[in-house]
Short mmCIF file of C-alpha atoms and ligand atoms in Angstrom, two decimals:
data_model
loop_
_atom_site.label_atom_id
_atom_site.label_comp_id
_atom_site.label_asym_id
_atom_site.label_seq_id
_atom_site.Cartn_x
_atom_site.Cartn_y
_atom_site.Cartn_z
CA UNK A 1 151.74 111.74 5.72
CA UNK A 2 151.09 114.06 2.82
CA UNK A 3 147.46 114.80 2.04
CA UNK A 4 147.52 118.56 1.66
CA UNK A 5 144.55 118.95 3.93
CA UNK A 6 143.77 122.61 4.54
CA UNK A 7 141.83 123.67 7.63
CA UNK A 8 140.55 127.14 8.43
CA UNK A 9 142.07 128.07 11.75
CA UNK A 10 140.09 130.63 13.76
CA UNK A 11 143.30 131.52 15.56
CA UNK A 12 145.22 132.58 12.44
CA UNK A 13 142.05 133.54 10.51
CA UNK A 14 143.17 131.68 7.44
CA UNK A 15 143.28 128.25 5.89
CA UNK A 16 146.42 126.40 6.90
CA UNK A 17 147.98 123.16 5.76
CA UNK A 18 147.13 120.67 8.48
CA UNK A 19 150.09 119.22 10.29
CA UNK A 20 149.50 116.86 13.19
CA UNK A 21 151.81 117.27 16.19
CA UNK A 22 152.51 113.51 16.36
CA UNK A 23 151.41 111.98 13.07
CA UNK A 24 149.61 109.67 12.49
CA UNK A 25 147.92 110.52 15.82
CA UNK A 26 145.52 113.42 16.00
CA UNK A 27 143.98 114.78 19.18
CA UNK A 28 140.63 116.51 18.72
CA UNK A 29 138.57 118.09 21.47
CA UNK A 30 135.01 119.28 20.87
CA UNK A 31 132.87 121.02 23.47
CA UNK A 32 129.87 118.79 24.03
CA UNK A 33 126.30 119.54 25.06
CA UNK A 34 125.06 120.81 28.40
CA UNK A 35 122.68 118.02 29.25
CA UNK A 36 119.80 119.93 30.84
CA UNK A 37 117.39 119.53 27.93
CA UNK A 38 117.06 117.83 24.55
CA UNK A 39 119.63 118.81 21.96
CA UNK A 40 118.07 120.87 19.15
CA UNK A 41 118.93 120.73 15.49
CA UNK A 42 121.42 123.59 15.80
CA UNK A 43 123.44 121.60 18.34
CA UNK A 44 123.19 118.58 16.05
CA UNK A 45 124.57 120.60 13.15
CA UNK A 46 127.72 121.36 15.13
CA UNK A 47 128.20 117.76 16.29
CA UNK A 48 127.55 116.41 12.79
CA UNK A 49 130.13 118.82 11.37
CA UNK A 50 132.71 117.33 13.72
CA UNK A 51 131.57 113.82 12.89
CA UNK A 52 132.39 114.59 9.26
CA UNK A 53 135.82 115.92 10.28
CA UNK A 54 136.45 112.91 12.52
CA UNK A 55 135.47 110.51 9.76
CA UNK A 56 137.51 112.25 7.08
CA UNK A 57 140.67 112.44 9.21
CA UNK A 58 140.37 108.69 9.70
CA UNK A 59 139.83 108.11 5.98
CA UNK A 60 143.09 109.99 5.42
CA UNK A 61 144.80 107.47 7.71
CA UNK A 62 145.05 109.43 10.95
CA UNK A 63 144.42 107.72 14.25
CA UNK A 64 142.15 110.21 15.93
CA UNK A 65 141.48 110.48 19.63
CA UNK A 66 138.25 112.41 19.61
CA UNK A 67 137.25 113.76 23.02
CA UNK A 68 133.81 115.31 23.34
CA UNK A 69 132.72 116.19 26.83
CA UNK A 70 129.36 116.20 28.53
CA UNK A 71 128.72 119.35 30.55
CA UNK A 72 126.86 118.15 33.60
CA UNK A 73 127.75 120.88 36.10
CA UNK A 74 128.96 124.45 36.24
CA UNK A 75 127.12 125.86 33.22
CA UNK A 76 125.03 128.62 34.74
CA UNK A 77 122.04 130.32 33.23
CA UNK A 78 123.10 133.15 30.94
CA UNK A 79 126.50 131.47 30.46
CA UNK A 80 127.92 133.69 33.22
CA UNK A 81 129.34 133.37 36.71
CA UNK A 82 126.12 134.04 38.56
CA UNK A 83 122.69 132.47 38.52
CA UNK A 84 121.40 128.97 38.75
CA UNK A 85 123.10 125.90 37.38
CA UNK A 86 121.05 124.86 34.33
CA UNK A 87 120.92 121.23 35.45
CA UNK A 88 120.11 121.94 39.10
CA UNK A 89 117.30 124.25 38.06
CA UNK A 90 115.72 121.55 35.92
CA UNK A 91 116.18 118.97 38.70
CA UNK A 92 114.45 121.19 41.23
CA UNK A 93 111.54 121.80 38.88
CA UNK A 94 111.15 118.11 38.08
CA UNK A 95 111.79 117.09 41.72
CA UNK A 96 114.48 114.60 40.71
CA UNK A 97 118.22 114.24 41.30
CA UNK A 98 120.43 116.39 39.04
CA UNK A 99 122.08 113.16 37.87
CA UNK A 100 118.70 111.91 36.67
CA UNK A 101 118.46 114.98 34.46
CA UNK A 102 122.01 114.36 33.26
CA UNK A 103 121.28 110.71 32.49
CA UNK A 104 118.01 111.40 30.71
CA UNK A 105 119.43 114.02 28.37
CA UNK A 106 122.74 112.22 27.82
CA UNK A 107 120.75 109.16 26.72
CA UNK A 108 118.60 111.34 24.48
CA UNK A 109 121.67 112.95 22.93
CA UNK A 110 123.30 109.58 22.24
CA UNK A 111 120.12 108.27 20.77
CA UNK A 112 119.81 111.21 18.37
CA UNK A 113 123.45 111.01 17.32
CA UNK A 114 122.97 107.32 16.65
CA UNK A 115 119.92 108.04 14.51
CA UNK A 116 122.11 110.43 12.53
CA UNK A 117 124.60 107.58 12.22
CA UNK A 118 127.30 109.68 13.87
CA UNK A 119 130.28 107.85 15.34
CA UNK A 120 130.65 108.00 19.11
CA UNK A 121 133.74 109.91 20.27
CA UNK A 122 136.76 108.00 21.58
CA UNK A 123 136.26 109.45 25.07
CA UNK A 124 133.21 111.24 26.44
CA UNK A 125 134.25 112.62 29.83
CA UNK A 126 131.97 114.55 32.16
CA UNK A 127 132.61 117.69 34.18
CA UNK A 128 131.44 116.05 37.42
CA UNK A 129 133.84 113.15 36.83
CA UNK A 130 136.79 115.56 36.73
CA UNK A 131 136.37 117.80 39.76
CA UNK A 132 139.77 116.79 41.18
CA UNK A 133 141.53 117.65 37.91
CA UNK A 134 139.73 120.99 37.81
CA UNK A 135 140.74 121.83 41.37
CA UNK A 136 144.34 120.98 40.48
CA UNK A 137 144.24 123.44 37.56
CA UNK A 138 142.87 126.19 39.81
CA UNK A 139 145.69 125.54 42.29
CA UNK A 140 148.30 125.83 39.54
CA UNK A 141 146.79 129.06 38.17
CA UNK A 142 146.80 130.47 41.72
CA UNK A 143 150.44 129.40 42.16
CA UNK A 144 151.27 131.15 38.91
CA UNK A 145 149.68 134.32 40.31
CA UNK A 146 147.07 134.60 37.62
CA UNK A 147 144.04 134.11 39.86
CA UNK A 148 142.80 135.43 43.20
CA UNK A 149 140.41 134.23 45.92
CA UNK A 150 137.40 136.19 47.16
CA UNK A 151 134.88 134.72 49.63
CA UNK A 152 135.55 131.14 48.63
CA UNK A 153 135.44 131.83 44.87
CA UNK A 154 138.49 131.93 42.64
CA UNK A 155 138.68 134.35 39.71
CA UNK A 156 141.03 134.47 36.77
CA UNK A 157 142.95 137.76 36.72
CA UNK A 158 142.61 138.93 33.12
CA UNK A 159 144.36 142.27 33.76
CA UNK A 160 147.46 140.52 35.02
CA UNK A 161 147.30 137.99 32.19
CA UNK A 162 147.22 140.76 29.60
CA UNK A 163 150.50 142.17 30.93
CA UNK A 164 152.25 139.38 29.05
CA UNK A 165 149.59 137.78 26.86
CA UNK A 166 147.05 138.68 24.21
CA UNK A 167 143.70 137.77 25.80
CA UNK A 168 141.61 138.47 22.68
CA UNK A 169 143.89 136.47 20.40
CA UNK A 170 141.28 133.95 19.23
CA UNK A 171 138.93 136.51 17.75
CA UNK A 172 141.54 139.17 17.10
CA UNK A 173 139.88 141.57 19.51
CA UNK A 174 141.50 144.48 21.26
CA UNK A 175 141.27 144.65 25.03
CA UNK A 176 139.60 148.09 24.98
CA UNK A 177 136.88 146.78 22.65
CA UNK A 178 136.37 143.75 24.84
CA UNK A 179 136.05 145.95 27.89
CA UNK A 180 133.37 148.09 26.28
CA UNK A 181 131.52 145.34 24.43
CA UNK A 182 131.57 142.44 26.85
CA UNK A 183 128.43 142.01 28.84
CA UNK A 184 128.42 141.71 32.60
CA UNK A 185 128.74 138.03 33.48
CA UNK A 186 127.88 138.37 37.16
CA UNK A 187 129.98 138.26 40.30
CA UNK A 188 131.11 141.80 39.43
CA UNK A 189 131.26 142.95 43.05
CA UNK A 190 133.89 140.31 43.77
CA UNK A 191 135.87 140.62 40.54
CA UNK A 192 138.81 142.97 40.26
CA UNK A 193 138.43 143.46 36.54
CA UNK A 194 135.42 143.43 34.24
CA UNK A 195 136.77 140.60 32.07
CA UNK A 196 137.75 138.37 34.99
CA UNK A 197 135.93 135.05 35.05
CA UNK A 198 135.27 132.41 37.69
CA UNK A 199 137.45 129.32 37.94
CA UNK A 200 135.76 128.10 41.09
CA UNK A 201 132.48 129.38 42.52
CA UNK A 202 131.60 129.37 46.19
CA UNK A 203 128.31 127.46 46.63
CA UNK A 204 125.41 128.70 48.69
CA UNK A 205 124.11 125.94 51.03
CA UNK A 206 121.05 125.32 48.82
CA UNK A 207 123.14 124.82 45.65
CA UNK A 208 122.50 121.21 44.67
CA UNK A 209 125.84 120.26 43.13
CA UNK A 210 128.85 121.23 45.22
CA UNK A 211 132.19 119.73 46.13
CA UNK A 212 134.82 120.34 48.82
CA UNK A 213 137.85 122.32 47.71
CA UNK A 214 140.75 124.18 49.35
CA UNK A 215 138.53 127.29 49.11
CA UNK A 216 135.43 125.76 50.69
CA UNK A 217 132.36 124.07 49.21
CA UNK A 218 131.82 125.08 45.62
CA UNK A 219 131.71 124.09 42.00
CA UNK A 220 133.87 124.73 38.93
CA UNK A 221 133.38 127.60 36.49
CA UNK A 222 132.08 126.47 33.10
CA UNK A 223 135.29 127.12 31.12
CA UNK A 224 137.49 125.10 33.44
CA UNK A 225 136.10 121.64 32.67
CA UNK A 226 137.25 121.69 29.04
CA UNK A 227 140.78 122.73 30.03
CA UNK A 228 140.93 119.96 32.64
CA UNK A 229 139.61 117.25 30.34
CA UNK A 230 141.56 118.23 27.24
CA UNK A 231 144.75 118.35 29.33
CA UNK A 232 144.04 114.98 30.84
CA UNK A 233 143.20 113.11 27.65
CA UNK A 234 145.06 115.02 24.93
CA UNK A 235 147.88 116.74 26.76
CA UNK A 236 148.73 120.40 27.22
CA UNK A 237 148.91 120.90 23.46
CA UNK A 238 146.89 118.99 20.92
CA UNK A 239 145.83 119.30 17.29
CA UNK A 240 142.24 120.45 16.91
CA UNK A 241 139.79 122.16 19.24
CA UNK A 242 136.25 122.67 18.06
CA UNK A 243 132.81 123.93 18.90
CA UNK A 244 130.15 126.30 17.65
CA UNK A 245 131.15 129.87 16.75
CA UNK A 246 129.15 131.18 19.67
CA UNK A 247 131.70 129.60 22.02
CA UNK A 248 134.77 131.35 20.67
CA UNK A 249 134.43 134.83 22.21
CA UNK A 250 134.13 133.73 25.82
CA UNK A 251 134.36 129.98 26.44
CA UNK A 252 137.28 129.25 24.13
CA UNK A 253 138.98 132.58 24.79
CA UNK A 254 138.97 131.66 28.48
CA UNK A 255 140.11 128.12 27.78
CA UNK A 256 143.18 129.50 26.00
CA UNK A 257 143.89 131.86 28.92
CA UNK A 258 143.56 129.01 31.43
CA UNK A 259 145.88 126.73 29.49
CA UNK A 260 148.47 129.46 29.03
CA UNK A 261 148.21 130.27 32.74
CA UNK A 262 148.84 126.61 33.60
CA UNK A 263 151.67 125.75 31.23
CA UNK A 264 152.47 128.76 29.08
CA UNK A 265 151.05 127.15 25.94
CA UNK A 266 147.93 127.66 23.89
CA UNK A 267 146.04 124.33 24.00
CA UNK A 268 145.20 123.67 20.37
CA UNK A 269 147.03 124.29 17.12
CA UNK A 270 143.86 124.51 15.05
CA UNK A 271 140.67 126.10 16.31
CA UNK A 272 137.67 125.03 14.26
CA UNK A 273 134.31 126.75 14.66
CA UNK A 274 131.02 125.82 13.08
CA UNK A 275 128.51 128.41 11.99
CA UNK A 276 124.95 128.54 13.22
CA UNK A 277 121.81 126.84 12.03
CA UNK A 278 119.28 129.64 11.75
CA UNK A 279 115.50 129.93 11.47
CA UNK A 280 114.38 132.94 9.42
CA UNK A 281 117.90 134.26 9.76
CA UNK A 282 117.95 134.02 13.55
CA UNK A 283 120.20 131.59 15.45
CA UNK A 284 118.32 128.48 16.51
CA UNK A 285 118.48 128.44 20.28
CA UNK A 286 116.63 127.09 23.26
CA UNK A 287 116.46 130.50 24.90
CA UNK A 288 114.99 132.21 21.81
CA UNK A 289 112.28 129.56 21.66
CA UNK A 290 112.79 128.94 17.93
CA UNK A 291 114.43 125.56 18.22
CA UNK A 292 113.35 122.40 16.48
CA UNK A 293 113.98 119.03 18.05
CA UNK A 294 115.34 116.32 15.75
CA UNK A 295 112.42 114.06 16.72
CA UNK A 296 109.96 116.73 15.55
CA UNK A 297 111.69 116.86 12.23
CA UNK A 298 111.76 113.10 11.81
CA UNK A 299 108.06 112.76 12.63
CA UNK A 300 106.92 116.01 11.02
CA UNK A 301 105.06 116.89 14.21
CA UNK A 302 105.73 120.59 14.32
CA UNK A 303 103.39 123.43 13.31
CA UNK A 304 105.97 124.79 10.85
CA UNK A 305 106.59 121.49 9.09
CA UNK A 306 104.63 120.04 6.17
CA UNK A 307 105.92 116.53 6.77
CA UNK A 308 108.68 114.49 8.38
CA UNK A 309 112.20 113.95 7.03
CA UNK A 310 114.42 111.00 7.71
CA UNK A 311 117.63 111.51 9.73
CA UNK A 312 119.77 110.85 6.64
CA UNK A 313 117.92 113.52 4.64
CA UNK A 314 118.36 116.00 7.49
CA UNK A 315 122.06 115.21 7.68
CA UNK A 316 122.39 115.52 3.90
CA UNK A 317 120.64 118.91 4.11
CA UNK A 318 123.16 120.04 6.72
CA UNK A 319 126.15 118.87 4.68
CA UNK A 320 124.89 120.74 1.63
CA UNK A 321 126.17 123.85 3.39
CA UNK A 322 129.81 124.33 4.41
CA UNK A 323 130.28 124.14 8.16
CA UNK A 324 131.53 127.75 8.29
CA UNK A 325 128.45 129.16 6.52
CA UNK A 326 125.16 129.80 8.21
CA UNK A 327 122.40 127.45 7.17
CA UNK A 328 118.78 128.51 7.22
CA UNK A 329 116.24 125.92 8.09
CA UNK A 330 113.05 125.79 6.00
CA UNK A 331 110.53 123.34 4.54
CA UNK A 332 111.52 124.27 1.00
CA UNK A 333 115.23 123.72 1.61
CA UNK A 334 114.52 120.36 3.24
CA UNK A 335 112.26 119.32 0.38
CA UNK A 336 114.96 120.17 -2.15
CA UNK A 337 117.51 118.18 -0.14
CA UNK A 338 115.19 115.22 0.06
CA UNK A 339 114.75 115.19 -3.72
CA UNK A 340 118.52 115.38 -4.27
CA UNK A 341 119.16 112.73 -1.68
CA UNK A 342 116.70 110.32 -3.26
CA UNK A 343 118.32 110.91 -6.65
CA UNK A 344 121.72 110.12 -5.19
CA UNK A 345 120.49 106.98 -3.44
CA UNK A 346 118.67 105.78 -6.56
CA UNK A 347 121.84 106.14 -8.63
CA UNK A 348 123.90 104.49 -5.89
CA UNK A 349 121.67 101.42 -5.91
CA UNK A 350 121.86 101.31 -9.75
CA UNK A 351 125.64 100.81 -9.57
CA UNK A 352 125.46 97.05 -9.17
CA UNK A 353 123.21 96.75 -12.22
CA UNK A 354 125.35 98.68 -14.70
CA UNK A 355 126.76 97.02 -17.80
CA UNK A 356 130.42 97.53 -18.56
CA UNK A 357 131.98 97.80 -21.98
CA UNK A 358 135.40 97.44 -23.63
CA UNK A 359 135.30 101.13 -24.39
CA UNK A 360 135.73 103.56 -21.53
CA UNK A 361 134.52 107.14 -21.76
CA UNK A 362 134.68 108.08 -18.09
CA UNK A 363 137.73 109.49 -16.28
CA UNK A 364 136.93 108.20 -12.81
CA UNK A 365 140.38 108.98 -11.42
CA UNK A 366 139.97 112.64 -12.26
CA UNK A 367 136.52 112.67 -10.62
CA UNK A 368 137.91 110.87 -7.55
CA UNK A 369 140.66 113.44 -7.12
CA UNK A 370 138.02 116.19 -7.19
CA UNK A 371 136.19 114.48 -4.32
CA UNK A 372 139.38 114.45 -2.24
CA UNK A 373 140.18 118.01 -3.28
CA UNK A 374 136.77 119.15 -2.02
CA UNK A 375 137.27 117.58 1.39
CA UNK A 376 140.90 118.67 1.57
CA UNK A 377 139.72 122.24 1.14
CA UNK A 378 138.55 122.74 4.72
CA UNK A 379 136.10 119.82 4.62
CA UNK A 380 134.02 121.37 1.87
CA UNK A 381 131.04 119.01 1.92
CA UNK A 382 128.81 121.03 -0.48
CA UNK A 383 131.48 120.77 -3.18
CA UNK A 384 131.88 117.07 -2.41
CA UNK A 385 128.11 116.61 -2.80
CA UNK A 386 128.23 118.46 -6.14
CA UNK A 387 130.89 115.95 -7.23
CA UNK A 388 128.67 113.10 -6.07
CA UNK A 389 125.92 114.47 -8.31
CA UNK A 390 128.40 114.40 -11.15
CA UNK A 391 128.71 110.68 -10.46
CA UNK A 392 124.89 110.43 -10.52
CA UNK A 393 124.95 111.94 -14.01
CA UNK A 394 127.60 109.41 -15.08
CA UNK A 395 125.70 106.46 -13.60
CA UNK A 396 122.44 107.48 -15.25
CA UNK A 397 124.16 107.98 -18.61
CA UNK A 398 125.83 104.58 -18.41
CA UNK A 399 122.48 103.11 -17.42
CA UNK A 400 120.66 104.57 -20.42
CA UNK A 401 123.50 103.63 -22.76
CA UNK A 402 124.65 107.14 -23.70
CA UNK A 403 128.02 106.62 -21.98
CA UNK A 404 130.21 103.55 -21.67
CA UNK A 405 132.46 102.53 -18.80
CA UNK A 406 134.92 99.66 -18.48
CA UNK A 407 135.14 97.28 -15.55
CA UNK A 408 138.16 98.93 -13.85
CA UNK A 409 136.57 102.37 -13.93
CA UNK A 410 133.26 101.02 -12.69
CA UNK A 411 135.05 99.35 -9.76
CA UNK A 412 136.82 102.58 -8.91
CA UNK A 413 133.56 104.51 -9.17
CA UNK A 414 131.85 102.07 -6.80
CA UNK A 415 134.67 102.11 -4.25
CA UNK A 416 134.97 105.87 -4.28
CA UNK A 417 131.24 106.43 -3.97
CA UNK A 418 131.07 103.98 -1.12
CA UNK A 419 133.96 105.71 0.61
CA UNK A 420 132.52 109.21 0.32
CA UNK A 421 128.84 108.39 0.82
CA UNK A 422 129.11 105.84 3.59
CA UNK A 423 132.40 106.49 5.34
CA UNK A 424 132.88 110.22 4.92
CA UNK A 425 129.30 111.52 4.94
CA UNK A 426 128.24 108.64 7.19
CA UNK A 427 125.07 107.91 5.22
CA UNK A 428 123.42 104.74 6.44
CA UNK A 429 122.50 103.26 3.09
CA UNK A 430 121.32 99.98 4.59
CA UNK A 431 118.08 101.66 5.17
CA UNK A 432 118.14 104.80 3.05
CA UNK A 433 119.89 103.36 0.07
CA UNK A 434 117.84 100.24 0.06
CA UNK A 435 115.79 101.36 -2.83
CA UNK A 436 113.71 98.22 -2.77
CA UNK A 437 112.46 98.97 0.72
CA UNK A 438 111.80 102.57 -0.23
CA UNK A 439 109.91 101.58 -3.36
CA UNK A 440 107.98 98.92 -1.51
CA UNK A 441 107.02 101.41 1.17
CA UNK A 442 105.91 103.95 -1.44
CA UNK A 443 103.80 101.22 -3.01
CA UNK A 444 102.16 100.19 0.29
CA UNK A 445 101.46 103.79 1.23
CA UNK A 446 99.88 104.24 -2.19
CA UNK A 447 97.63 101.22 -1.59
CA UNK A 448 96.63 102.71 1.74
CA UNK A 449 95.82 106.04 0.09
CA UNK A 450 93.54 104.16 -2.32
CA UNK A 451 91.86 102.32 0.54
CA UNK A 452 91.23 105.60 2.33
CA UNK A 453 89.85 107.24 -0.77
CA UNK A 454 87.46 104.32 -1.20
CA UNK A 455 86.45 104.80 2.41
CA UNK A 456 87.84 101.36 3.26
CA UNK A 457 89.03 102.55 6.66
CA UNK A 458 89.41 99.07 8.13
CA UNK A 459 92.09 98.26 5.51
CA UNK A 460 93.80 101.64 5.75
CA UNK A 461 94.00 101.31 9.56
CA UNK A 462 95.23 97.75 9.24
CA UNK A 463 98.07 98.87 6.95
CA UNK A 464 99.04 101.73 9.25
CA UNK A 465 98.99 99.48 12.33
CA UNK A 466 100.91 96.71 10.55
CA UNK A 467 103.61 99.13 9.40
CA UNK A 468 103.84 100.60 12.88
CA UNK A 469 104.62 97.15 14.22
CA UNK A 470 107.41 96.91 11.66
CA UNK A 471 108.91 100.22 12.74
CA UNK A 472 107.42 102.57 10.16
CA UNK A 473 105.36 105.65 10.88
CA UNK A 474 102.68 106.79 8.44
CA UNK A 475 101.71 110.41 8.55
CA UNK A 476 98.79 111.92 6.67
CA UNK A 477 99.50 115.24 5.02
CA UNK A 478 97.74 117.49 2.54
CA UNK A 479 99.38 115.73 -0.42
CA UNK A 480 98.54 112.21 0.81
CA UNK A 481 100.37 110.07 3.32
CA UNK A 482 104.13 109.86 3.78
CA UNK A 483 106.18 107.27 5.63
CA UNK A 484 109.23 107.43 7.84
CA UNK A 485 111.25 104.97 9.83
CA UNK A 486 110.47 105.33 13.56
P1 LIG B 501 125.12 123.92 24.28
O1 LIG B 501 124.53 122.60 24.72
O2 LIG B 501 124.13 125.03 24.25
O3 LIG B 501 126.35 124.26 25.09
O4 LIG B 501 125.60 123.75 22.77
C1 LIG B 501 126.28 122.64 22.30
C2 LIG B 501 126.96 122.99 20.99
O5 LIG B 501 126.01 123.37 19.99
C3 LIG B 501 127.95 124.15 21.09
O6 LIG B 501 129.12 123.84 20.34
C4 LIG B 501 127.21 125.31 20.45
O7 LIG B 501 128.09 126.24 19.87
C5 LIG B 501 126.42 124.59 19.36
N1 LIG B 501 125.22 125.33 18.92
C6 LIG B 501 124.27 125.94 19.69
N2 LIG B 501 123.31 126.53 18.91
C7 LIG B 501 123.65 126.26 17.63
C8 LIG B 501 123.08 126.59 16.35
N3 LIG B 501 121.94 127.27 16.24
N4 LIG B 501 123.73 126.15 15.23
C9 LIG B 501 124.88 125.42 15.31
N5 LIG B 501 125.47 125.10 16.49
C10 LIG B 501 124.87 125.50 17.64
ZN1 LIG B 502 134.23 123.59 26.19
#
């Protein structure tokens, strides 16, 4: 398979020609959410970036096994080896079973990803469903003398590992720098070395989620689950491992060490990391309290928002930045994306109405190859979108008669736009691209605005209620009402 797809590999710190281990099969593992609360838009950005990658690899003809886990145990507060389990803490507060928390937020996550029209992964394994596999890995690491037991906990011996391996390989960090710059992750009185991390943690009796193990009752360390599940479903070595950039220094660094300690091999050939969604330049995060929920963005119910934006507009906004660049979230940026998106959808729905001519003035093949080139260059969606706007210009010129296109080129233009808009970007045009619905809704909302202005509140309420029944939300803003699909 020869596509000349280049992927930036965090491990080598450069773009590399992608070569699958067993073409046409590709194994891709992405660290999934910790389901103790709703996913915020930052999390969604990362998962949507991998949806784009998943979709494009399939468009290129690869058969992708995409594994994205659900972290439902072992992720402690502060991301360290001490403190409360995030899920248990929430369960205690809400007086429910931890698995009720897990179910609630897994459902919420799936629902949001569906609203974004993201494809479900091929396998979505959970940490609690793979305790046996995790215990097996700990046993092997102990057998290989790269871990030690203290009071029922098992720690990875980083000092010993570094005798033969480069622990900071993923981020090209020197051990001395890591020793001075790494924060204390807890359990320090039991650890032999500062960088050691827990593979298995001895559980206090009151700890809600604990399992029997050769070392007593306990639970797995956070990094272990991904090694166990990627090994089980993709093998000891697979093609792509992904996650947000914030995972690379500790979580993924430790995953590499675990895998090497088990089988002597680094797990993934390509490490792909997404950059952060920021708010006023600061990473969007639950703990910083600056996070936006997707639902708030769709409905516009947030003090910092002027109005709501549909899931497809939000996704389009995200893809207007490359996945390795930071993306700052603001009303103005979203407004600009919405305008661009509407322009694209309007042109897309014009396609079926265009007249063809004997004379052709459009080189669609050249334009098509630029679309592929953009995506082949490390999934460069902003460049792809710029190419799509080039097609908008062509469509509008053909429509107003300043450019002519023949039937073959129009067919190719249609097919290519459909491929990149619907299959690669995953835009659900059934709703968004249905310009008739959009225009009709604008018209009805306009009628309602008139009714309100004429103080005909019975009619304006009737319209709002009627649209609600049909699945549309009307929201009054300072520039009149806007509508969104619920
Ligand atoms: P978590 O549920 O916190 O473990 O995060 C799930 C995924 O979202 C991880 O891959 C994180 O790296 C990623 N993530 C967290 N915050 C952001 C953000 N502000 N922008 C982009 N990705 C993020
Ligand atoms: Zn992980």
